[in-house]
CSV table of C-alpha atoms in Angstrom, one decimal:
chain,number,residue,atom,x,y,z
X,27,UNK,CA,138.6,330.7,-99.1
X,28,UNK,CA,135.2,330.1,-100.3
X,29,UNK,CA,133.9,326.6,-99.1
X,30,UNK,CA,132.0,324.7,-101.6
X,31,UNK,CA,128.4,325.1,-101.5
X,32,UNK,CA,127.7,321.7,-99.9
X,33,UNK,CA,124.8,321.5,-97.3
X,34,UNK,CA,126.4,320.5,-93.9
X,35,UNK,CA,124.0,318.7,-92.0
X,36,UNK,CA,123.8,315.1,-90.1
X,37,UNK,CA,123.6,313.5,-93.3
X,38,UNK,CA,127.0,315.0,-94.6
X,39,UNK,CA,129.6,312.6,-95.9
X,40,UNK,CA,132.7,312.5,-93.6
X,41,UNK,CA,135.0,312.4,-96.6
X,42,UNK,CA,134.9,314.8,-99.9
X,43,UNK,CA,136.3,313.3,-103.1
X,44,UNK,CA,137.2,316.9,-104.1
X,45,UNK,CA,140.5,318.0,-102.7
X,46,UNK,CA,141.0,321.3,-103.2
X,47,UNK,CA,144.1,321.9,-105.5
X,48,UNK,CA,146.1,324.9,-103.7
X,49,UNK,CA,146.2,322.9,-100.4
X,50,UNK,CA,144.2,322.2,-97.5
X,51,UNK,CA,142.4,325.2,-95.2
X,52,UNK,CA,143.9,325.5,-91.9
X,53,UNK,CA,141.9,323.7,-89.4
X,54,UNK,CA,140.1,326.4,-86.7
X,55,UNK,CA,142.1,324.5,-83.9
X,56,UNK,CA,140.1,326.2,-81.1
X,57,UNK,CA,136.5,325.3,-82.2
X,58,UNK,CA,137.8,321.9,-83.3
X,59,UNK,CA,139.1,320.9,-79.8
X,60,UNK,CA,135.7,322.2,-78.3
X,61,UNK,CA,133.8,320.1,-80.6
X,62,UNK,CA,135.7,317.6,-79.7
X,63,UNK,CA,135.6,317.8,-76.1
X,64,UNK,CA,131.8,317.7,-76.5
X,65,UNK,CA,131.8,314.8,-78.6
X,66,UNK,CA,133.8,313.2,-75.7
X,67,UNK,CA,130.8,313.4,-73.6
X,68,UNK,CA,128.6,310.8,-75.8
X,69,UNK,CA,130.8,307.9,-75.0
X,70,UNK,CA,131.6,308.5,-71.7
X,71,UNK,CA,128.0,308.6,-71.1
X,72,UNK,CA,127.1,305.6,-72.6
X,73,UNK,CA,129.8,303.3,-71.4
X,74,UNK,CA,130.2,304.4,-68.1
X,75,UNK,CA,127.5,302.3,-66.7
X,76,UNK,CA,128.7,299.0,-68.0
X,77,UNK,CA,130.8,298.3,-65.3
X,78,UNK,CA,128.2,298.6,-62.5
X,79,UNK,CA,124.7,298.1,-64.6
X,80,UNK,CA,124.1,294.4,-64.2
X,81,UNK,CA,125.0,294.5,-60.3
X,82,UNK,CA,122.6,297.3,-60.0
X,83,UNK,CA,119.8,295.4,-61.5
X,84,UNK,CA,120.4,292.5,-59.4
X,85,UNK,CA,120.7,294.6,-56.1
X,86,UNK,CA,117.8,296.6,-56.9
X,87,UNK,CA,115.7,293.1,-57.0
X,88,UNK,CA,114.4,293.8,-60.3
X,89,UNK,CA,114.7,290.4,-61.3
X,90,UNK,CA,112.7,289.3,-58.2
X,91,UNK,CA,116.0,287.4,-56.9
X,92,UNK,CA,117.1,285.6,-60.0
X,93,UNK,CA,120.5,286.5,-61.1
X,94,UNK,CA,119.8,284.6,-64.7
X,95,UNK,CA,116.9,287.1,-65.4
X,96,UNK,CA,119.4,290.2,-65.2
X,97,UNK,CA,120.6,290.2,-68.9
X,98,UNK,CA,116.9,290.9,-69.7
X,99,UNK,CA,116.9,294.2,-68.0
X,100,UNK,CA,120.2,295.6,-68.1
X,101,UNK,CA,120.3,295.0,-72.1
X,102,UNK,CA,117.2,296.9,-72.0
X,103,UNK,CA,118.4,300.1,-69.9
X,104,UNK,CA,121.4,299.7,-72.2
X,105,UNK,CA,119.5,300.1,-75.6
X,106,UNK,CA,117.3,302.8,-74.8
X,107,UNK,CA,120.6,304.9,-74.8
X,108,UNK,CA,121.0,304.1,-78.5
X,109,UNK,CA,117.5,303.7,-79.5
X,110,UNK,CA,116.5,307.3,-78.3
X,111,UNK,CA,119.6,308.6,-80.0
X,112,UNK,CA,118.4,307.0,-83.3
X,113,UNK,CA,114.9,308.5,-83.0
X,114,UNK,CA,115.9,312.0,-81.9
X,115,UNK,CA,118.9,312.9,-83.9
X,116,UNK,CA,116.7,314.2,-86.9
X,117,UNK,CA,114.7,316.2,-84.9
X,118,UNK,CA,117.7,318.0,-82.9
X,119,UNK,CA,119.3,318.6,-86.2
X,120,UNK,CA,116.2,320.2,-87.9
X,121,UNK,CA,115.7,322.2,-84.7
X,122,UNK,CA,119.5,323.5,-84.6
X,123,UNK,CA,118.6,324.6,-88.2
X,124,UNK,CA,115.9,327.1,-87.2
X,125,UNK,CA,117.8,328.1,-83.7
X,126,UNK,CA,121.3,327.7,-84.1
X,127,UNK,CA,123.7,324.7,-83.2
X,128,UNK,CA,124.9,326.1,-80.0
X,129,UNK,CA,121.6,326.5,-78.2
X,130,UNK,CA,120.4,323.0,-79.0
X,131,UNK,CA,124.3,321.7,-77.9
X,132,UNK,CA,124.0,323.6,-74.9
X,133,UNK,CA,120.5,322.6,-74.0
X,134,UNK,CA,121.6,319.1,-74.7
X,135,UNK,CA,124.4,319.2,-72.4
X,136,UNK,CA,122.1,320.3,-69.3
X,137,UNK,CA,119.6,317.9,-70.2
X,138,UNK,CA,122.6,315.0,-70.2
X,139,UNK,CA,124.2,316.0,-66.9
X,140,UNK,CA,120.6,315.9,-65.3
X,141,UNK,CA,119.7,312.8,-66.6
X,142,UNK,CA,123.3,311.0,-65.1
X,143,UNK,CA,122.5,312.3,-61.8
X,144,UNK,CA,118.7,311.1,-61.8
X,145,UNK,CA,119.6,307.8,-63.1
X,146,UNK,CA,122.1,307.6,-60.2
X,147,UNK,CA,119.3,308.2,-57.9
X,148,UNK,CA,116.9,305.9,-59.5
X,149,UNK,CA,115.8,302.9,-57.5
X,150,UNK,CA,113.2,301.3,-60.0
X,151,UNK,CA,113.7,299.8,-63.4
X,152,UNK,CA,111.0,302.1,-64.6
X,153,UNK,CA,112.8,305.3,-63.2
X,154,UNK,CA,116.4,303.9,-64.5
X,155,UNK,CA,114.7,303.4,-68.0
X,156,UNK,CA,112.9,306.8,-68.1
X,157,UNK,CA,116.2,308.7,-67.0
X,158,UNK,CA,118.3,306.9,-69.6
X,159,UNK,CA,115.9,308.3,-72.2
X,160,UNK,CA,117.0,311.5,-71.8
X,161,UNK,CA,119.1,311.9,-74.3
X,162,UNK,CA,120.6,315.2,-75.3
X,163,UNK,CA,121.2,316.9,-78.6
X,164,UNK,CA,125.1,316.5,-78.7
X,165,UNK,CA,124.2,314.1,-81.7
X,166,UNK,CA,124.6,317.3,-84.0
X,167,UNK,CA,128.1,317.3,-83.4
X,168,UNK,CA,129.0,316.2,-87.1
X,169,UNK,CA,126.7,319.2,-88.2
X,170,UNK,CA,129.2,321.7,-86.2
X,171,UNK,CA,132.1,320.0,-87.4
X,172,UNK,CA,131.1,319.8,-91.2
X,173,UNK,CA,130.3,323.7,-91.1
X,174,UNK,CA,133.8,324.2,-89.3
X,175,UNK,CA,135.5,322.6,-92.4
X,176,UNK,CA,135.3,322.7,-96.2
X,177,UNK,CA,136.3,319.6,-98.4
X,178,UNK,CA,140.2,320.3,-98.3
X,179,UNK,CA,140.5,319.8,-94.6
X,180,UNK,CA,137.1,317.6,-93.8
X,181,UNK,CA,138.7,314.3,-93.8
X,182,UNK,CA,141.6,315.4,-91.3
X,183,UNK,CA,139.1,316.7,-88.7
X,184,UNK,CA,136.7,313.7,-89.1
X,185,UNK,CA,139.6,311.2,-88.6
X,186,UNK,CA,140.0,312.6,-85.0
X,187,UNK,CA,136.7,311.4,-83.9
X,188,UNK,CA,137.3,307.6,-83.8
X,189,UNK,CA,140.6,309.0,-81.1
X,190,UNK,CA,138.0,311.0,-79.0
X,191,UNK,CA,135.5,307.6,-79.3
X,192,UNK,CA,138.7,305.4,-78.2
X,193,UNK,CA,139.2,307.7,-75.4
X,194,UNK,CA,135.7,307.8,-74.2
X,195,UNK,CA,135.2,304.2,-73.8
X,196,UNK,CA,138.2,304.3,-71.6
X,197,UNK,CA,137.4,306.9,-69.4
X,198,UNK,CA,133.8,306.0,-69.5
X,199,UNK,CA,134.1,302.4,-67.9
X,200,UNK,CA,137.2,303.6,-65.6
X,201,UNK,CA,134.7,306.5,-64.1
X,202,UNK,CA,132.2,303.8,-63.6
X,203,UNK,CA,134.3,301.2,-62.2
X,204,UNK,CA,136.3,303.4,-59.8
X,205,UNK,CA,133.7,305.3,-58.2
X,206,UNK,CA,131.1,302.7,-57.8
X,207,UNK,CA,130.4,301.6,-54.2
X,208,UNK,CA,132.3,304.5,-52.5
X,209,UNK,CA,131.1,303.6,-49.1
X,210,UNK,CA,133.0,300.1,-49.1
X,211,UNK,CA,136.3,301.7,-51.4
X,212,UNK,CA,136.4,305.1,-49.6
X,213,UNK,CA,135.0,304.6,-46.2
X,214,UNK,CA,136.3,307.6,-44.6
X,215,UNK,CA,135.0,309.7,-46.8
X,216,UNK,CA,131.5,308.4,-47.9
X,217,UNK,CA,130.3,307.1,-44.6
X,218,UNK,CA,126.6,308.1,-44.4
X,219,UNK,CA,123.4,306.0,-44.9
X,220,UNK,CA,122.8,308.0,-48.4
X,221,UNK,CA,125.9,306.4,-50.2
X,222,UNK,CA,124.9,302.9,-48.9
X,223,UNK,CA,121.3,303.3,-50.7
X,224,UNK,CA,122.6,304.9,-53.8
X,225,UNK,CA,126.2,303.1,-54.3
X,226,UNK,CA,126.3,304.1,-57.9
X,227,UNK,CA,125.6,307.6,-57.6
X,228,UNK,CA,128.8,309.0,-57.3
X,229,UNK,CA,130.1,307.6,-61.2
X,230,UNK,CA,126.9,309.2,-62.3
X,231,UNK,CA,128.1,312.4,-60.4
X,232,UNK,CA,131.8,312.4,-62.0
X,233,UNK,CA,130.2,312.0,-65.6
X,234,UNK,CA,127.6,315.0,-64.9
X,235,UNK,CA,130.7,317.2,-63.8
X,236,UNK,CA,132.6,316.3,-66.6
X,237,UNK,CA,129.6,317.2,-68.8
X,238,UNK,CA,129.0,320.4,-66.7
X,239,UNK,CA,132.8,321.3,-67.6
X,240,UNK,CA,132.2,321.1,-71.4
X,241,UNK,CA,128.8,322.9,-71.1
X,242,UNK,CA,130.7,325.9,-69.2
X,243,UNK,CA,133.5,325.8,-72.3
X,244,UNK,CA,130.9,325.5,-75.2
X,245,UNK,CA,128.8,328.5,-73.3
X,246,UNK,CA,131.8,330.7,-73.2
X,247,UNK,CA,134.1,329.9,-76.2
X,248,UNK,CA,132.0,328.0,-78.7
X,249,UNK,CA,131.1,330.0,-82.1
X,250,UNK,CA,127.7,329.6,-83.4
X,251,UNK,CA,128.1,327.8,-87.1
X,252,UNK,CA,124.6,327.1,-88.5
X,253,UNK,CA,123.9,329.2,-91.6
X,254,UNK,CA,121.8,332.1,-90.9
X,255,UNK,CA,122.4,332.1,-87.4
X,256,UNK,CA,126.1,333.0,-87.1
X,257,UNK,CA,127.9,336.1,-87.0
X,258,UNK,CA,129.6,336.7,-90.3
X,259,UNK,CA,133.1,337.6,-88.5
X,260,UNK,CA,135.0,334.6,-89.9
X,261,UNK,CA,137.4,334.6,-93.1
X,262,UNK,CA,135.3,331.5,-94.4
X,263,UNK,CA,132.3,332.0,-96.2
X,264,UNK,CA,129.7,329.7,-94.8
X,265,UNK,CA,126.6,330.6,-96.9
X,266,UNK,CA,124.1,328.3,-98.5
X,267,UNK,CA,121.8,328.0,-101.4
X,268,UNK,CA,119.5,325.6,-99.6
X,269,UNK,CA,116.5,327.3,-101.2
X,270,UNK,CA,117.5,325.7,-104.5
X,271,UNK,CA,118.4,322.3,-103.3
X,272,UNK,CA,116.0,319.2,-104.1
X,273,UNK,CA,115.5,316.5,-101.7
X,274,UNK,CA,117.3,313.1,-102.6
X,275,UNK,CA,115.0,310.5,-103.2
X,276,UNK,CA,115.7,307.5,-101.6
X,277,UNK,CA,115.4,305.3,-104.8
X,278,UNK,CA,118.7,307.2,-105.9
X,279,UNK,CA,120.6,305.6,-103.0
X,280,UNK,CA,119.3,302.0,-104.0
X,281,UNK,CA,122.2,300.8,-105.9
X,282,UNK,CA,124.3,298.0,-105.2
X,283,UNK,CA,127.6,299.7,-104.0
X,284,UNK,CA,125.7,301.6,-101.2
X,285,UNK,CA,123.4,298.7,-100.1
X,286,UNK,CA,126.4,296.4,-100.1
X,287,UNK,CA,128.5,299.0,-98.1
X,288,UNK,CA,125.7,300.1,-95.6
X,289,UNK,CA,124.6,296.4,-94.8
X,290,UNK,CA,128.2,295.7,-94.0
X,291,UNK,CA,128.4,299.0,-91.8
X,292,UNK,CA,125.2,297.7,-89.8
X,293,UNK,CA,126.3,294.0,-89.6
X,294,UNK,CA,129.7,295.5,-87.9
X,295,UNK,CA,128.1,297.7,-85.6
X,296,UNK,CA,125.1,295.3,-84.4
X,297,UNK,CA,128.1,292.4,-83.7
X,298,UNK,CA,130.3,295.1,-82.0
X,299,UNK,CA,127.6,296.5,-79.7
X,300,UNK,CA,126.3,293.0,-79.0
X,301,UNK,CA,129.7,292.2,-78.0
X,302,UNK,CA,130.2,295.5,-76.0
X,303,UNK,CA,127.1,294.7,-73.7
X,304,UNK,CA,127.8,291.0,-73.2
X,305,UNK,CA,131.4,291.4,-72.1
X,306,UNK,CA,130.1,293.3,-68.6
X,307,UNK,CA,127.3,291.2,-68.0
X,308,UNK,CA,129.6,288.0,-68.5
X,309,UNK,CA,132.1,289.8,-66.1
X,310,UNK,CA,129.7,290.2,-63.7
X,311,UNK,CA,127.4,287.2,-63.2
X,312,UNK,CA,128.5,284.4,-61.0
X,313,UNK,CA,130.7,281.4,-62.1
X,314,UNK,CA,127.8,279.1,-61.3
X,315,UNK,CA,125.7,280.6,-64.0
X,316,UNK,CA,128.5,281.1,-66.5
X,317,UNK,CA,130.3,284.3,-65.6
X,318,UNK,CA,133.4,285.4,-63.6
X,319,UNK,CA,132.0,287.0,-60.8
X,320,UNK,CA,134.0,290.1,-61.0
X,321,UNK,CA,133.5,293.6,-59.3
X,322,UNK,CA,132.4,296.9,-60.9
X,323,UNK,CA,136.1,297.9,-60.3
X,324,UNK,CA,137.7,294.9,-62.0
X,325,UNK,CA,135.1,295.4,-64.6
X,326,UNK,CA,136.0,299.3,-65.5
X,327,UNK,CA,139.4,298.5,-65.6
X,328,UNK,CA,139.4,295.7,-67.7
X,329,UNK,CA,137.1,297.5,-70.0
X,330,UNK,CA,139.2,300.8,-69.8
X,331,UNK,CA,142.1,299.0,-70.9
X,332,UNK,CA,140.5,297.7,-74.1
X,333,UNK,CA,139.5,301.4,-75.1
X,334,UNK,CA,143.1,302.5,-74.3
X,335,UNK,CA,144.6,299.5,-76.1
X,336,UNK,CA,142.2,299.9,-79.5
X,337,UNK,CA,142.7,303.6,-79.7
X,338,UNK,CA,146.9,303.5,-79.4
X,339,UNK,CA,146.7,300.2,-81.8
X,340,UNK,CA,144.8,302.2,-84.1
X,341,UNK,CA,146.4,305.5,-84.3
X,342,UNK,CA,149.8,303.8,-84.7
X,343,UNK,CA,149.3,300.6,-87.2
X,344,UNK,CA,145.9,301.1,-88.6
X,345,UNK,CA,147.3,302.8,-91.9
X,346,UNK,CA,150.4,300.8,-92.4
X,347,UNK,CA,147.9,297.7,-91.9
X,348,UNK,CA,145.7,298.8,-94.5
X,349,UNK,CA,148.5,299.6,-97.1
X,350,UNK,CA,149.9,296.0,-96.3
X,351,UNK,CA,146.8,293.6,-96.6
X,352,UNK,CA,144.2,295.9,-98.3
X,353,UNK,CA,141.1,297.6,-97.3
X,354,UNK,CA,138.8,294.6,-98.1
X,355,UNK,CA,141.1,291.9,-96.3
X,356,UNK,CA,141.3,294.1,-93.2
X,357,UNK,CA,137.6,294.6,-93.1
X,358,UNK,CA,137.0,290.6,-93.8
X,359,UNK,CA,139.5,289.9,-91.0
X,360,UNK,CA,138.1,292.1,-88.6
X,361,UNK,CA,134.5,290.3,-88.8
X,362,UNK,CA,136.2,287.0,-88.7
X,363,UNK,CA,137.9,287.9,-85.3
X,364,UNK,CA,134.5,288.0,-83.8
X,365,UNK,CA,134.2,284.1,-84.2
X,366,UNK,CA,137.3,283.4,-81.6
X,367,UNK,CA,136.0,286.2,-79.4
X,368,UNK,CA,132.8,284.5,-79.0
X,369,UNK,CA,134.1,281.3,-79.0
X,370,UNK,CA,136.3,282.3,-76.1
X,371,UNK,CA,133.6,283.0,-73.8
X,372,UNK,CA,132.6,279.4,-72.6
X,373,UNK,CA,136.1,278.5,-72.7
X,374,UNK,CA,136.6,281.2,-70.0
X,375,UNK,CA,133.5,279.9,-68.1
X,376,UNK,CA,134.4,276.3,-68.2
X,377,UNK,CA,137.7,277.1,-66.8
X,378,UNK,CA,136.5,279.5,-64.1
X,379,UNK,CA,134.1,276.8,-63.1
X,380,UNK,CA,136.5,273.9,-63.1
X,381,UNK,CA,139.5,275.9,-61.5
X,382,UNK,CA,138.2,279.5,-60.5
X,383,UNK,CA,139.4,282.7,-62.2
X,384,UNK,CA,143.1,281.8,-62.3
X,385,UNK,CA,146.0,282.7,-64.4
X,386,UNK,CA,144.6,280.5,-67.4
X,387,UNK,CA,141.3,282.8,-67.2
X,388,UNK,CA,143.2,286.2,-67.5
X,389,UNK,CA,145.4,285.2,-70.2
X,390,UNK,CA,142.0,284.1,-72.2
X,391,UNK,CA,140.8,287.8,-71.1
X,392,UNK,CA,144.1,289.1,-72.4
X,393,UNK,CA,143.2,287.3,-75.9
X,394,UNK,CA,139.9,288.5,-76.3
X,395,UNK,CA,141.3,292.0,-75.5
X,396,UNK,CA,144.0,291.8,-78.0
X,397,UNK,CA,141.4,290.6,-80.7
X,398,UNK,CA,138.8,293.2,-80.6
X,399,UNK,CA,140.9,296.0,-81.8
X,400,UNK,CA,140.9,294.2,-84.8
X,401,UNK,CA,137.2,294.4,-85.2
X,402,UNK,CA,137.6,298.0,-84.1
X,403,UNK,CA,140.2,298.5,-87.5
X,404,UNK,CA,137.1,297.4,-89.7
X,405,UNK,CA,135.0,300.9,-89.1
X,406,UNK,CA,137.8,302.6,-91.0
X,407,UNK,CA,137.7,300.6,-93.7
X,408,UNK,CA,133.8,300.2,-93.8
X,409,UNK,CA,134.0,304.1,-93.9
X,410,UNK,CA,136.3,304.2,-97.3
X,411,UNK,CA,133.8,302.0,-98.9
X,412,UNK,CA,130.7,304.3,-97.7
X,413,UNK,CA,132.6,307.2,-99.0
X,414,UNK,CA,133.5,305.5,-102.7
X,415,UNK,CA,130.0,304.0,-103.0
X,416,UNK,CA,128.1,307.2,-103.7
X,417,UNK,CA,126.4,307.2,-107.0
X,418,UNK,CA,128.1,310.8,-107.3
X,419,UNK,CA,129.2,313.4,-105.5
X,420,UNK,CA,126.0,315.3,-105.0
X,421,UNK,CA,124.9,312.2,-103.2
X,422,UNK,CA,127.7,311.6,-100.8
X,423,UNK,CA,125.5,313.6,-97.6
X,424,UNK,CA,122.7,311.2,-98.6
X,425,UNK,CA,124.7,308.0,-98.6
X,426,UNK,CA,126.2,308.8,-95.3
X,427,UNK,CA,123.0,309.7,-93.6
X,428,UNK,CA,121.5,306.6,-94.7
X,429,UNK,CA,124.5,304.7,-93.4
X,430,UNK,CA,124.2,306.8,-90.0
X,431,UNK,CA,120.5,306.1,-89.6
X,432,UNK,CA,120.9,302.3,-90.6
X,433,UNK,CA,123.9,301.8,-87.8
X,434,UNK,CA,121.8,303.8,-85.1
X,435,UNK,CA,118.9,301.2,-85.4
X,436,UNK,CA,121.4,298.3,-85.1
X,437,UNK,CA,123.1,299.8,-82.1
X,438,UNK,CA,119.7,300.2,-80.7
X,439,UNK,CA,118.5,296.8,-80.7
X,440,UNK,CA,122.2,295.0,-80.3
X,441,UNK,CA,122.7,295.4,-76.6
X,442,UNK,CA,119.0,294.1,-75.4
X,443,UNK,CA,119.5,290.9,-77.9
X,444,UNK,CA,122.6,289.7,-76.7
X,445,UNK,CA,122.1,290.3,-73.1
X,446,UNK,CA,118.5,288.2,-73.2
X,447,UNK,CA,120.0,285.8,-75.3
X,448,UNK,CA,122.7,285.0,-72.6
X,449,UNK,CA,119.7,285.4,-69.9
X,450,UNK,CA,117.5,282.8,-72.0
X,451,UNK,CA,120.7,280.6,-72.4
X,452,UNK,CA,121.3,280.4,-68.3
X,453,UNK,CA,117.5,280.7,-67.4
X,454,UNK,CA,116.3,277.6,-69.6
X,455,UNK,CA,120.1,276.0,-69.6
X,456,UNK,CA,120.2,275.9,-73.5
X,457,UNK,CA,123.2,274.1,-74.6
X,458,UNK,CA,124.6,273.8,-71.1
X,459,UNK,CA,124.0,277.8,-71.2
X,460,UNK,CA,126.3,278.3,-74.1
X,461,UNK,CA,123.6,278.6,-76.8
X,462,UNK,CA,124.2,282.5,-77.0
X,463,UNK,CA,127.6,282.1,-78.0
X,464,UNK,CA,126.3,279.6,-80.6
X,465,UNK,CA,123.9,282.2,-81.8
X,466,UNK,CA,126.5,284.9,-81.8
X,467,UNK,CA,129.0,282.9,-84.0
X,468,UNK,CA,126.3,281.7,-86.5
X,469,UNK,CA,125.6,285.7,-86.8
X,470,UNK,CA,129.3,286.4,-87.4
X,471,UNK,CA,129.5,283.8,-90.1
X,472,UNK,CA,126.9,285.2,-92.1
X,473,UNK,CA,128.5,288.4,-91.5
X,474,UNK,CA,131.5,287.4,-93.3
X,475,UNK,CA,129.4,286.1,-96.3
X,476,UNK,CA,128.3,289.5,-96.6
X,477,UNK,CA,131.7,291.0,-95.9
X,478,UNK,CA,133.3,289.2,-98.9
X,479,UNK,CA,130.9,290.7,-101.3
X,480,UNK,CA,132.8,294.0,-100.9
X,481,UNK,CA,135.1,294.3,-103.9
X,482,UNK,CA,138.7,294.0,-103.6
X,483,UNK,CA,139.1,297.6,-105.0
X,484,UNK,CA,136.7,300.3,-104.0
X,485,UNK,CA,134.2,301.8,-106.8
X,486,UNK,CA,136.2,304.6,-107.5
X,487,UNK,CA,139.4,302.8,-107.6
X,488,UNK,CA,137.7,300.7,-110.7
X,489,UNK,CA,136.9,303.7,-112.5
X,490,UNK,CA,140.1,304.8,-112.2
X,491,UNK,CA,141.8,301.8,-113.7
X,492,UNK,CA,138.9,301.8,-116.4
X,493,UNK,CA,140.0,305.4,-117.5
X,494,UNK,CA,144.0,304.6,-117.7
X,495,UNK,CA,143.1,301.4,-119.4
X,496,UNK,CA,141.1,303.4,-122.2
């Protein structure tokens, strides 16, 4: 079977409107499995530091002993991962077009593993920041996935990525929380002064080892997929007529359906990443300044439970809920759920300051973790809108590229903004230290106003209705 002559790069749309009539092409299961293993490295790397990053900043005396300033520095370190990823994804993609996907992936995995090890050995804010900037080339994963699939089976393959992401945000915090401060948790094994001086090196070693395992699998078994670089041994023809393609002008994408869909994708990602950066900071800070005073182990298990619950919930119920309430209804509901989530933070803080971390606080934490999967379901909905918003089938790739670039920028600035707002609120005692939540609720309300601008029916469905009436 011959694939469509579509360009497969970082701007390739996840879904294609043209399903092949003769049935889907069987997926190359081994290669897809390897790609998903490599994709798993990204959420593990980005989320493994959340359980301990705030305590690390406090212990290194980066803030000069002022615990209220931890959010400024921790948020910046967290944002650097996504900022560099946003800046470098196109460069990595262009390089992989010339030298092949596999060399870039292998080089990126080596860099990722080394950066995690060096991050664990860092003792200053600047070295933590520099080694967090060593972002790898695994961001070209969509290119590889696209080249392993065609229009008949691409949706099926890409539907596995949210499952992998949920797995990564479960394993990452578990690794970070379980193996931090090993000289306290496993004193008979980790007894030397080195582990006292570098209490968060072991979780970095665990993550680096996982990346090393992925590197070995890719080195031995991953096949090259880039046109012009791969050996033509497959039964699928991956040839392209790149020289005949014309670049897409940005003005062709500046139409209402694309703009409203991409804008909602940005606001969803912006709120999500701010929440995920704020949560471990809130868990870490002492009760006196508005937090809960949890240890990294507790934070890791709590955040890991959210990732696990979210993945299972979406796998079991997402399709049924969308059929029942509609794509727009679920997306708007997901955006609305940010409001009670952010409002529960000051309630938890107030209860903890009055009575300590008791059963009521844990019930409120459980409520937050139950509401968060609703925000996760909004992603699946907005992906559908983005796909349907393309002006025509030839601009699907460019539409998705615009969306991915925009959301990368939102993720780059979100962590630093939310954690800095927390630090500013407690440092200046703005609204009793709770001003950060007022701002986040206000942003959530604005996001809802944008969400309700989405149509009840997606644009391609409207076109179908018009054809039927005519």
